[in-house]
Amino acid sequence: MEFKHVSILLAESVDFLITDKNGIYVDCTMGGAGHSSGFAAQLEPGGLLLGIDQDDDAIAAASERLLHRFVCRTAVAKANFKDFAQVLDGMGIDKIDGIFFDLGVSSYQLDCAERGFSYMHDGPLDMRMNREAKLDAAYVVNNYKEEELAEIIHKYGEERWSKRIAQFIAAARKEKPLTTTFELVEVIKKAIPKGARLDGPHPAKRTFQAIRIEVNNELGILADTMEQAVDRLKSGGRIGVITFHSLEDRIIKQTFARLAKGCICPPQLPVCVCGKKPLLKKTGSIVPAAAEVEDNPRSRSARLRYAIKL
């Protein structure tokens, strides 16, 4: 299956991020190199675009599309985006001009049944972005305690029927382990009352999101990674992050706000004693235009959050 992915908010991301055509830029979630190619196309021979991804399929596709195709220097590295600083250290790079994150799952991963991300395609319960990782969706579904499942589905999926879904999963797996996406979908459909299934998104959407987040620790690494990213930026350097659901968006928004504020002293203190200075200026966000949403419905929930380092 060809690695296809439509890059969301592409023009907006390129316009914001690239300020020095001979600068160093990092795309920490390279995927099929859609955004990476857009960044690289703006750079001159002195510039460098580094693309990072943990998915072998993405690495293969992006290497073809990115390496040796632009006038600037390009490089590709396999790593989880939380480890981008180690990649930079290995290349002898200290400060960078811009860093970019496109969070969530790619269209390719969703459409590739064997990856097990989608409730729309039957495949093994996998959901690993890094296929060398030990934890997969089958283990979560079949081995987590019922209470743990309920908590994950509620916390990461914001699913009102989380306890009931966990109960039905626990009952079903006593008969036999759940091994495919469609087996899990059927259990979820039985768990959610018929009336509640008539409105809103696919009944399995929130549960699948929750399990995917758990498998890949998507939220647990965000705040620390954003702080590291800002630390590696030059003065005036830029950070852009595309989010797709309220949980990750809230973390990015709050982290940027904290780094832009600086001082963390209690409000009752008359003067600052913590000594923390603001690191960011001009934070904001952009959502896709109506035309982009019409062309690509998956962009509907996307939001580009951005900031500039002081």
C-alpha positions as YAML, in Angstrom:
chain: A
units: angstrom
residues:
- id: 1
  name: MET
  ca: [0.00, 0.00, 0.00]
- id: 2
  name: GLU
  ca: [1.38, 3.40, -1.01]
- id: 3
  name: PHE
  ca: [2.02, 5.84, 1.82]
- id: 4
  name: LYS
  ca: [-0.58, 8.55, 1.13]
- id: 5
  name: HIS
  ca: [-1.35, 11.37, 3.50]
- id: 6
  name: VAL
  ca: [-2.91, 14.77, 2.81]
- id: 7
  name: SER
  ca: [-0.99, 17.42, 4.74]
- id: 8
  name: ILE
  ca: [-3.32, 19.66, 6.71]
- id: 9
  name: LEU
  ca: [-2.76, 23.42, 7.06]
- id: 10
  name: LEU
  ca: [0.29, 23.04, 4.81]
- id: 11
  name: ALA
  ca: [0.55, 26.59, 3.44]
- id: 12
  name: GLU
  ca: [-0.15, 28.10, 6.85]
- id: 13
  name: SER
  ca: [2.50, 25.92, 8.51]
- id: 14
  name: VAL
  ca: [5.16, 26.78, 5.91]
- id: 15
  name: ASP
  ca: [4.36, 30.49, 6.00]
- id: 16
  name: PHE
  ca: [4.68, 30.64, 9.76]
- id: 17
  name: LEU
  ca: [7.66, 28.38, 10.36]
- id: 18
  name: ILE
  ca: [10.21, 29.40, 7.72]
- id: 19
  name: THR
  ca: [11.91, 32.72, 8.50]
- id: 20
  name: ASP
  ca: [15.55, 32.07, 7.51]
- id: 21
  name: LYS
  ca: [15.99, 30.28, 4.18]
- id: 22
  name: ASN
  ca: [19.45, 29.14, 5.30]
- id: 23
  name: GLY
  ca: [18.27, 28.04, 8.73]
- id: 24
  name: ILE
  ca: [17.87, 24.66, 10.42]
- id: 25
  name: TYR
  ca: [14.35, 23.23, 10.68]
- id: 26
  name: VAL
  ca: [13.04, 20.03, 12.24]
- id: 27
  name: ASP
  ca: [9.84, 18.20, 11.34]
- id: 28
  name: CYS
  ca: [9.40, 15.87, 14.31]
- id: 29
  name: THR
  ca: [6.44, 13.98, 12.79]
- id: 30
  name: MET
  ca: [7.59, 13.59, 9.20]
- id: 31
  name: GLY
  ca: [5.07, 10.98, 8.02]
- id: 32
  name: GLY
  ca: [5.06, 10.90, 4.23]
- id: 33
  name: ALA
  ca: [7.08, 14.15, 4.07]
- id: 34
  name: GLY
  ca: [4.17, 16.39, 3.11]
- id: 35
  name: HIS
  ca: [4.99, 19.21, 5.50]
- id: 36
  name: SER
  ca: [8.72, 18.39, 5.31]
- id: 37
  name: SER
  ca: [8.71, 18.84, 1.54]
- id: 38
  name: GLY
  ca: [6.88, 22.14, 1.92]
- id: 39
  name: PHE
  ca: [9.50, 23.36, 4.38]
- id: 40
  name: ALA
  ca: [12.43, 22.11, 2.29]
- id: 41
  name: ALA
  ca: [11.09, 23.78, -0.86]
- id: 42
  name: GLN
  ca: [11.50, 27.17, 0.84]
- id: 43
  name: LEU
  ca: [15.10, 26.64, 1.89]
- id: 44
  name: GLU
  ca: [18.33, 27.57, 0.09]
- id: 45
  name: PRO
  ca: [21.58, 25.54, -0.14]
- id: 46
  name: GLY
  ca: [22.70, 26.66, 3.33]
- id: 47
  name: GLY
  ca: [19.51, 25.43, 4.94]
- id: 48
  name: LEU
  ca: [18.81, 22.05, 6.54]
- id: 49
  name: LEU
  ca: [15.52, 20.19, 6.89]
- id: 50
  name: LEU
  ca: [15.62, 17.25, 9.32]
- id: 51
  name: GLY
  ca: [12.64, 14.87, 9.28]
- id: 52
  name: ILE
  ca: [12.00, 12.50, 12.19]
- id: 53
  name: ASP
  ca: [9.50, 9.64, 12.45]
- id: 54
  name: GLN
  ca: [9.21, 6.34, 14.34]
- id: 55
  name: ASP
  ca: [7.20, 4.53, 11.66]
- id: 56
  name: ASP
  ca: [9.29, 2.42, 9.25]
- id: 57
  name: ASP
  ca: [6.72, 2.84, 6.47]
- id: 58
  name: ALA
  ca: [6.89, 6.61, 6.86]
- id: 59
  name: ILE
  ca: [10.70, 6.56, 6.89]
- id: 60
  name: ALA
  ca: [10.79, 4.60, 3.62]
- id: 61
  name: ALA
  ca: [8.24, 6.80, 1.84]
- id: 62
  name: ALA
  ca: [9.68, 10.08, 3.14]
- id: 63
  name: SER
  ca: [13.26, 9.16, 2.28]
- id: 64
  name: GLU
  ca: [12.24, 8.75, -1.35]
- id: 65
  name: ARG
  ca: [10.33, 12.02, -1.42]
- id: 66
  name: LEU
  ca: [12.70, 14.14, 0.62]
- id: 67
  name: LEU
  ca: [16.33, 13.12, 0.18]
- id: 68
  name: HIS
  ca: [18.35, 14.62, -2.68]
- id: 69
  name: ARG
  ca: [15.32, 16.38, -4.19]
- id: 70
  name: PHE
  ca: [15.80, 19.90, -2.90]
- id: 71
  name: VAL
  ca: [18.56, 22.51, -3.10]
- id: 72
  name: CYS
  ca: [18.85, 22.55, 0.68]
- id: 73
  name: ARG
  ca: [20.37, 19.80, 2.79]
- id: 74
  name: THR
  ca: [17.90, 17.15, 3.97]
- id: 75
  name: ALA
  ca: [18.21, 14.36, 6.51]
- id: 76
  name: VAL
  ca: [15.92, 11.64, 7.87]
- id: 77
  name: ALA
  ca: [16.08, 9.94, 11.27]
- id: 78
  name: LYS
  ca: [14.07, 7.20, 12.94]
- id: 79
  name: ALA
  ca: [13.01, 8.17, 16.46]
- id: 80
  name: ASN
  ca: [10.01, 8.98, 18.60]
- id: 81
  name: PHE
  ca: [9.49, 12.74, 18.49]
- id: 82
  name: LYS
  ca: [10.16, 12.93, 22.23]
- id: 83
  name: ASP
  ca: [13.77, 11.97, 21.42]
- id: 84
  name: PHE
  ca: [14.37, 14.72, 18.84]
- id: 85
  name: ALA
  ca: [16.99, 16.38, 21.08]
- id: 86
  name: GLN
  ca: [19.10, 13.20, 21.05]
- id: 87
  name: VAL
  ca: [18.92, 13.17, 17.25]
- id: 88
  name: LEU
  ca: [20.11, 16.79, 17.15]
- id: 89
  name: ASP
  ca: [22.92, 16.01, 19.60]
- id: 90
  name: GLY
  ca: [24.01, 13.11, 17.42]
- id: 91
  name: MET
  ca: [24.25, 15.45, 14.45]
- id: 92
  name: GLY
  ca: [26.16, 18.08, 16.42]
- id: 93
  name: ILE
  ca: [23.31, 20.60, 16.21]
- id: 94
  name: ASP
  ca: [22.64, 22.88, 19.18]
- id: 95
  name: LYS
  ca: [20.09, 25.57, 18.30]
- id: 96
  name: ILE
  ca: [17.52, 25.49, 15.50]
- id: 97
  name: ASP
  ca: [15.35, 28.04, 13.69]
- id: 98
  name: GLY
  ca: [12.08, 26.15, 13.71]
- id: 99
  name: ILE
  ca: [10.43, 22.95, 14.90]
- id: 100
  name: PHE
  ca: [7.15, 21.38, 13.87]
- id: 101
  name: PHE
  ca: [4.81, 18.66, 15.15]
- id: 102
  name: ASP
  ca: [1.76, 17.20, 13.39]
- id: 103
  name: LEU
  ca: [0.19, 15.11, 16.15]
- id: 104
  name: GLY
  ca: [-2.06, 12.09, 15.91]
- id: 105
  name: VAL
  ca: [-2.37, 9.31, 13.36]
- id: 106
  name: SER
  ca: [-1.72, 9.67, 9.62]
- id: 107
  name: SER
  ca: [-4.23, 8.93, 6.85]
- id: 108
  name: TYR
  ca: [-1.97, 6.09, 5.72]
- id: 109
  name: GLN
  ca: [-2.00, 4.50, 9.17]
- id: 110
  name: LEU
  ca: [-5.79, 4.82, 9.36]
- id: 111
  name: ASP
  ca: [-6.33, 3.39, 5.88]
- id: 112
  name: CYS
  ca: [-3.86, 0.51, 6.24]
- id: 113
  name: ALA
  ca: [-6.00, -2.27, 7.75]
- id: 114
  name: GLU
  ca: [-3.02, -4.31, 8.96]
- id: 115
  name: ARG
  ca: [-1.92, -1.46, 11.25]
- id: 116
  name: GLY
  ca: [-5.13, -1.83, 13.28]
- id: 117
  name: PHE
  ca: [-5.77, 1.87, 13.88]
- id: 118
  name: SER
  ca: [-9.17, 2.14, 12.26]
- id: 119
  name: TYR
  ca: [-12.63, 0.99, 13.29]
- id: 120
  name: MET
  ca: [-13.57, 1.19, 9.58]
- id: 121
  name: HIS
  ca: [-11.17, -1.55, 8.41]
- id: 122
  name: ASP
  ca: [-10.85, -5.08, 9.78]
- id: 123
  name: GLY
  ca: [-7.33, -5.87, 10.90]
- id: 124
  name: PRO
  ca: [-5.27, -7.03, 13.88]
- id: 125
  name: LEU
  ca: [-5.56, -5.06, 17.10]
- id: 126
  name: ASP
  ca: [-2.19, -3.31, 16.83]
- id: 127
  name: MET
  ca: [-2.20, 0.55, 16.78]
- id: 128
  name: ARG
  ca: [1.57, 0.84, 17.32]
- id: 129
  name: MET
  ca: [3.12, 3.83, 15.55]
- id: 130
  name: ASN
  ca: [6.49, 2.19, 16.14]
- id: 131
  name: ARG
  ca: [6.02, -1.44, 15.16]
- id: 132
  name: GLU
  ca: [9.03, -2.45, 17.27]
- id: 133
  name: ALA
  ca: [7.27, -1.30, 20.46]
- id: 134
  name: LYS
  ca: [6.13, -4.06, 22.82]
- id: 135
  name: LEU
  ca: [2.77, -2.67, 23.90]
- id: 136
  name: ASP
  ca: [-0.03, -3.05, 21.36]
- id: 137
  name: ALA
  ca: [-3.81, -2.64, 21.37]
- id: 138
  name: ALA
  ca: [-4.45, -6.38, 21.77]
- id: 139
  name: TYR
  ca: [-2.53, -6.41, 25.05]
- id: 140
  name: VAL
  ca: [-4.41, -3.37, 26.37]
- id: 141
  name: VAL
  ca: [-7.82, -4.80, 25.41]
- id: 142
  name: ASN
  ca: [-7.17, -8.32, 26.70]
- id: 143
  name: ASN
  ca: [-4.94, -7.79, 29.74]
- id: 144
  name: TYR
  ca: [-5.75, -4.45, 31.36]
- id: 145
  name: LYS
  ca: [-8.08, -4.69, 34.34]
- id: 146
  name: GLU
  ca: [-11.68, -3.67, 33.67]
- id: 147
  name: GLU
  ca: [-11.25, -0.60, 35.90]
- id: 148
  name: GLU
  ca: [-8.10, 0.43, 34.02]
- id: 149
  name: LEU
  ca: [-9.86, 0.10, 30.68]
- id: 150
  name: ALA
  ca: [-12.79, 2.18, 31.90]
- id: 151
  name: GLU
  ca: [-10.45, 4.91, 33.13]
- id: 152
  name: ILE
  ca: [-8.46, 5.01, 29.88]
- id: 153
  name: ILE
  ca: [-11.59, 5.11, 27.70]
- id: 154
  name: HIS
  ca: [-13.06, 7.87, 29.85]
- id: 155
  name: LYS
  ca: [-9.85, 9.90, 30.19]
- id: 156
  name: TYR
  ca: [-8.43, 9.60, 26.68]
- id: 157
  name: GLY
  ca: [-11.64, 9.08, 24.71]
- id: 158
  name: GLU
  ca: [-13.95, 11.32, 26.77]
- id: 159
  name: GLU
  ca: [-16.49, 8.52, 26.30]
- id: 160
  name: ARG
  ca: [-19.60, 8.73, 28.52]
- id: 161
  name: TRP
  ca: [-20.18, 4.97, 28.22]
- id: 162
  name: SER
  ca: [-16.63, 4.06, 29.28]
- id: 163
  name: LYS
  ca: [-17.59, 1.85, 32.26]
- id: 164
  name: ARG
  ca: [-20.16, -0.05, 30.24]
- id: 165
  name: ILE
  ca: [-17.76, -0.55, 27.31]
- id: 166
  name: ALA
  ca: [-15.08, -1.84, 29.70]
- id: 167
  name: GLN
  ca: [-17.61, -4.24, 31.25]
- id: 168
  name: PHE
  ca: [-18.58, -5.63, 27.85]
- id: 169
  name: ILE
  ca: [-14.92, -5.99, 26.79]
- id: 170
  name: ALA
  ca: [-14.10, -7.83, 30.03]
- id: 171
  name: ALA
  ca: [-17.05, -10.18, 29.49]
- id: 172
  name: ALA
  ca: [-16.23, -10.82, 25.82]
- id: 173
  name: ARG
  ca: [-12.57, -11.62, 26.41]
- id: 174
  name: LYS
  ca: [-13.53, -14.30, 28.95]
- id: 175
  name: GLU
  ca: [-15.05, -16.23, 26.06]
- id: 176
  name: LYS
  ca: [-11.99, -15.69, 23.85]
- id: 177
  name: PRO
  ca: [-9.34, -12.99, 23.36]
- id: 178
  name: LEU
  ca: [-10.31, -10.07, 21.12]
- id: 179
  name: THR
  ca: [-7.79, -10.03, 18.28]
- id: 180
  name: THR
  ca: [-9.27, -7.89, 15.48]
- id: 181
  name: THR
  ca: [-10.58, -4.36, 15.14]
- id: 182
  name: PHE
  ca: [-14.02, -5.51, 13.99]
- id: 183
  name: GLU
  ca: [-14.34, -7.86, 17.00]
- id: 184
  name: LEU
  ca: [-13.72, -4.86, 19.26]
- id: 185
  name: VAL
  ca: [-16.14, -2.68, 17.26]
- id: 186
  name: GLU
  ca: [-18.91, -5.26, 17.71]
- id: 187
  name: VAL
  ca: [-18.37, -5.35, 21.48]
- id: 188
  name: ILE
  ca: [-18.46, -1.54, 21.66]
- id: 189
  name: LYS
  ca: [-21.67, -1.39, 19.61]
- id: 190
  name: LYS
  ca: [-23.33, -3.87, 21.97]
- id: 191
  name: ALA
  ca: [-22.19, -1.84, 24.98]
- id: 192
  name: ILE
  ca: [-23.57, 1.50, 23.83]
- id: 193
  name: PRO
  ca: [-27.39, 1.71, 23.97]
- id: 194
  name: LYS
  ca: [-29.05, 1.89, 20.56]
- id: 195
  name: GLY
  ca: [-30.46, 5.35, 21.15]
- id: 196
  name: ALA
  ca: [-27.01, 6.73, 21.95]
- id: 197
  name: ARG
  ca: [-25.60, 5.22, 18.74]
- id: 198
  name: LEU
  ca: [-27.96, 7.12, 16.47]
- id: 199
  name: ASP
  ca: [-26.36, 10.55, 16.89]
- id: 200
  name: GLY
  ca: [-22.77, 11.74, 16.76]
- id: 201
  name: PRO
  ca: [-19.63, 10.00, 15.49]
- id: 202
  name: HIS
  ca: [-19.07, 6.28, 14.95]
- id: 203
  name: PRO
  ca: [-19.71, 4.51, 18.29]
- id: 204
  name: ALA
  ca: [-16.17, 3.09, 18.36]
- id: 205
  name: LYS
  ca: [-14.37, 6.35, 17.55]
- id: 206
  name: ARG
  ca: [-13.70, 7.50, 21.11]
- id: 207
  name: THR
  ca: [-12.67, 4.09, 22.40]
- id: 208
  name: PHE
  ca: [-10.26, 3.51, 19.50]
- id: 209
  name: GLN
  ca: [-8.76, 6.97, 20.10]
- id: 210
  name: ALA
  ca: [-8.31, 6.18, 23.78]
- id: 211
  name: ILE
  ca: [-6.60, 2.83, 23.19]
- id: 212
  name: ARG
  ca: [-4.31, 4.34, 20.52]
- id: 213
  name: ILE
  ca: [-3.27, 7.12, 22.89]
- id: 214
  name: GLU
  ca: [-2.52, 4.56, 25.61]
- id: 215
  name: VAL
  ca: [-0.52, 2.29, 23.29]
- id: 216
  name: ASN
  ca: [1.66, 5.15, 22.04]
- id: 217
  name: ASN
  ca: [1.74, 7.28, 25.23]
- id: 218
  name: GLU
  ca: [0.74, 10.20, 23.05]
- id: 219
  name: LEU
  ca: [-0.28, 12.61, 25.81]
- id: 220
  name: GLY
  ca: [2.28, 11.62, 28.44]
- id: 221
  name: ILE
  ca: [5.20, 12.93, 26.40]
- id: 222
  name: LEU
  ca: [3.72, 16.19, 25.10]
- id: 223
  name: ALA
  ca: [4.44, 18.83, 27.76]
- id: 224
  name: ASP
  ca: [8.07, 17.81, 28.34]
- id: 225
  name: THR
  ca: [8.71, 17.54, 24.60]
- id: 226
  name: MET
  ca: [7.33, 21.04, 24.00]
- id: 227
  name: GLU
  ca: [9.59, 22.46, 26.71]
- id: 228
  name: GLN
  ca: [12.62, 20.74, 25.16]
- id: 229
  name: ALA
  ca: [11.61, 22.04, 21.73]
- id: 230
  name: VAL
  ca: [11.40, 25.63, 22.94]
- id: 231
  name: ASP
  ca: [14.76, 25.22, 24.71]
- id: 232
  name: ARG
  ca: [16.45, 24.23, 21.42]
- id: 233
  name: LEU
  ca: [15.07, 27.19, 19.48]
- id: 234
  name: LYS
  ca: [17.22, 30.21, 18.70]
- id: 235
  name: SER
  ca: [15.93, 33.60, 19.77]
- id: 236
  name: GLY
  ca: [13.17, 34.39, 17.30]
- id: 237
  name: GLY
  ca: [12.83, 30.70, 16.41]
- id: 238
  name: ARG
  ca: [9.37, 29.30, 15.84]
- id: 239
  name: ILE
  ca: [7.39, 26.28, 16.98]
- id: 240
  name: GLY
  ca: [4.23, 24.99, 15.30]
- id: 241
  name: VAL
  ca: [2.01, 22.14, 16.51]
- id: 242
  name: ILE
  ca: [-1.07, 20.72, 14.75]
- id: 243
  name: THR
  ca: [-3.52, 19.08, 17.15]
- id: 244
  name: PHE
  ca: [-6.63, 17.03, 16.37]
- id: 245
  name: HIS
  ca: [-8.54, 16.59, 19.61]
- id: 246
  name: SER
  ca: [-9.25, 18.58, 22.75]
- id: 247
  name: LEU
  ca: [-6.96, 16.59, 25.06]
- id: 248
  name: GLU
  ca: [-3.73, 17.17, 23.16]
- id: 249
  name: ASP
  ca: [-4.77, 20.71, 22.18]
- id: 250
  name: ARG
  ca: [-5.34, 21.61, 25.83]
- id: 251
  name: ILE
  ca: [-1.86, 20.38, 26.78]
- id: 252
  name: ILE
  ca: [-0.20, 22.42, 23.99]
- id: 253
  name: LYS
  ca: [-2.22, 25.53, 24.77]
- id: 254
  name: GLN
  ca: [-1.48, 25.35, 28.51]
- id: 255
  name: THR
  ca: [2.22, 24.60, 27.98]
- id: 256
  name: PHE
  ca: [2.64, 27.54, 25.59]
- id: 257
  name: ALA
  ca: [0.76, 29.81, 28.00]
- id: 258
  name: ARG
  ca: [2.98, 28.75, 30.90]
- id: 259
  name: LEU
  ca: [6.17, 29.30, 28.90]
- id: 260
  name: ALA
  ca: [4.91, 32.70, 27.74]
- id: 261
  name: LYS
  ca: [4.07, 33.74, 31.31]
- id: 262
  name: GLY
  ca: [7.37, 32.85, 32.96]
- id: 263
  name: CYS
  ca: [6.72, 33.56, 36.63]
- id: 264
  name: ILE
  ca: [5.10, 30.69, 38.57]
- id: 265
  name: CYS
  ca: [4.91, 32.42, 41.97]
- id: 266
  name: PRO
  ca: [1.60, 32.33, 43.88]
- id: 267
  name: PRO
  ca: [-0.53, 35.38, 43.00]
- id: 268
  name: GLN
  ca: [-0.52, 36.61, 46.61]
- id: 269
  name: LEU
  ca: [3.24, 37.28, 46.57]
- id: 270
  name: PRO
  ca: [3.96, 41.01, 46.03]
- id: 271
  name: VAL
  ca: [7.12, 40.34, 43.99]
- id: 272
  name: CYS
  ca: [8.46, 37.43, 41.93]
- id: 273
  name: VAL
  ca: [10.82, 35.13, 43.80]
- id: 274
  name: CYS
  ca: [10.94, 32.19, 41.36]
- id: 275
  name: GLY
  ca: [13.05, 34.08, 38.83]
- id: 276
  name: LYS
  ca: [11.45, 32.38, 35.83]
- id: 277
  name: LYS
  ca: [11.38, 34.56, 32.71]
- id: 278
  name: PRO
  ca: [8.97, 34.28, 29.79]
- id: 279
  name: LEU
  ca: [10.38, 32.10, 26.99]
- id: 280
  name: LEU
  ca: [7.72, 32.66, 24.35]
- id: 281
  name: LYS
  ca: [5.97, 35.58, 22.75]
- id: 282
  name: LYS
  ca: [3.03, 35.78, 20.36]
- id: 283
  name: THR
  ca: [1.23, 32.49, 20.79]
- id: 284
  name: GLY
  ca: [-1.89, 31.84, 18.75]
- id: 285
  name: SER
  ca: [-3.75, 29.35, 16.59]
- id: 286
  name: ILE
  ca: [-5.13, 28.79, 13.09]
- id: 287
  name: VAL
  ca: [-7.88, 26.42, 11.92]
- id: 288
  name: PRO
  ca: [-8.43, 25.12, 8.36]
- id: 289
  name: ALA
  ca: [-10.47, 27.22, 5.96]
- id: 290
  name: ALA
  ca: [-13.88, 25.94, 4.87]
- id: 291
  name: ALA
  ca: [-12.49, 24.93, 1.48]
- id: 292
  name: GLU
  ca: [-9.84, 22.69, 3.05]
- id: 293
  name: VAL
  ca: [-12.41, 21.01, 5.30]
- id: 294
  name: GLU
  ca: [-14.62, 20.37, 2.28]
- id: 295
  name: ASP
  ca: [-11.71, 18.85, 0.33]
- id: 296
  name: ASN
  ca: [-10.41, 16.88, 3.31]
- id: 297
  name: PRO
  ca: [-13.03, 16.15, 6.01]
- id: 298
  name: ARG
  ca: [-10.31, 14.75, 8.30]
- id: 299
  name: SER
  ca: [-9.01, 18.31, 8.70]
- id: 300
  name: ARG
  ca: [-12.21, 19.43, 10.44]
- id: 301
  name: SER
  ca: [-10.84, 19.10, 13.97]
- id: 302
  name: ALA
  ca: [-7.30, 20.29, 13.22]
- id: 303
  name: ARG
  ca: [-5.75, 23.37, 14.82]
- id: 304
  name: LEU
  ca: [-2.27, 24.81, 14.29]
- id: 305
  name: ARG
  ca: [-0.92, 26.30, 17.51]
- id: 306
  name: TYR
  ca: [2.20, 28.41, 17.17]
- id: 307
  name: ALA
  ca: [4.64, 30.49, 19.19]
- id: 308
  name: ILE
  ca: [7.86, 32.48, 18.79]
- id: 309
  name: LYS
  ca: [10.77, 32.25, 21.19]
- id: 310
  name: LEU
  ca: [11.94, 35.42, 22.92]
...
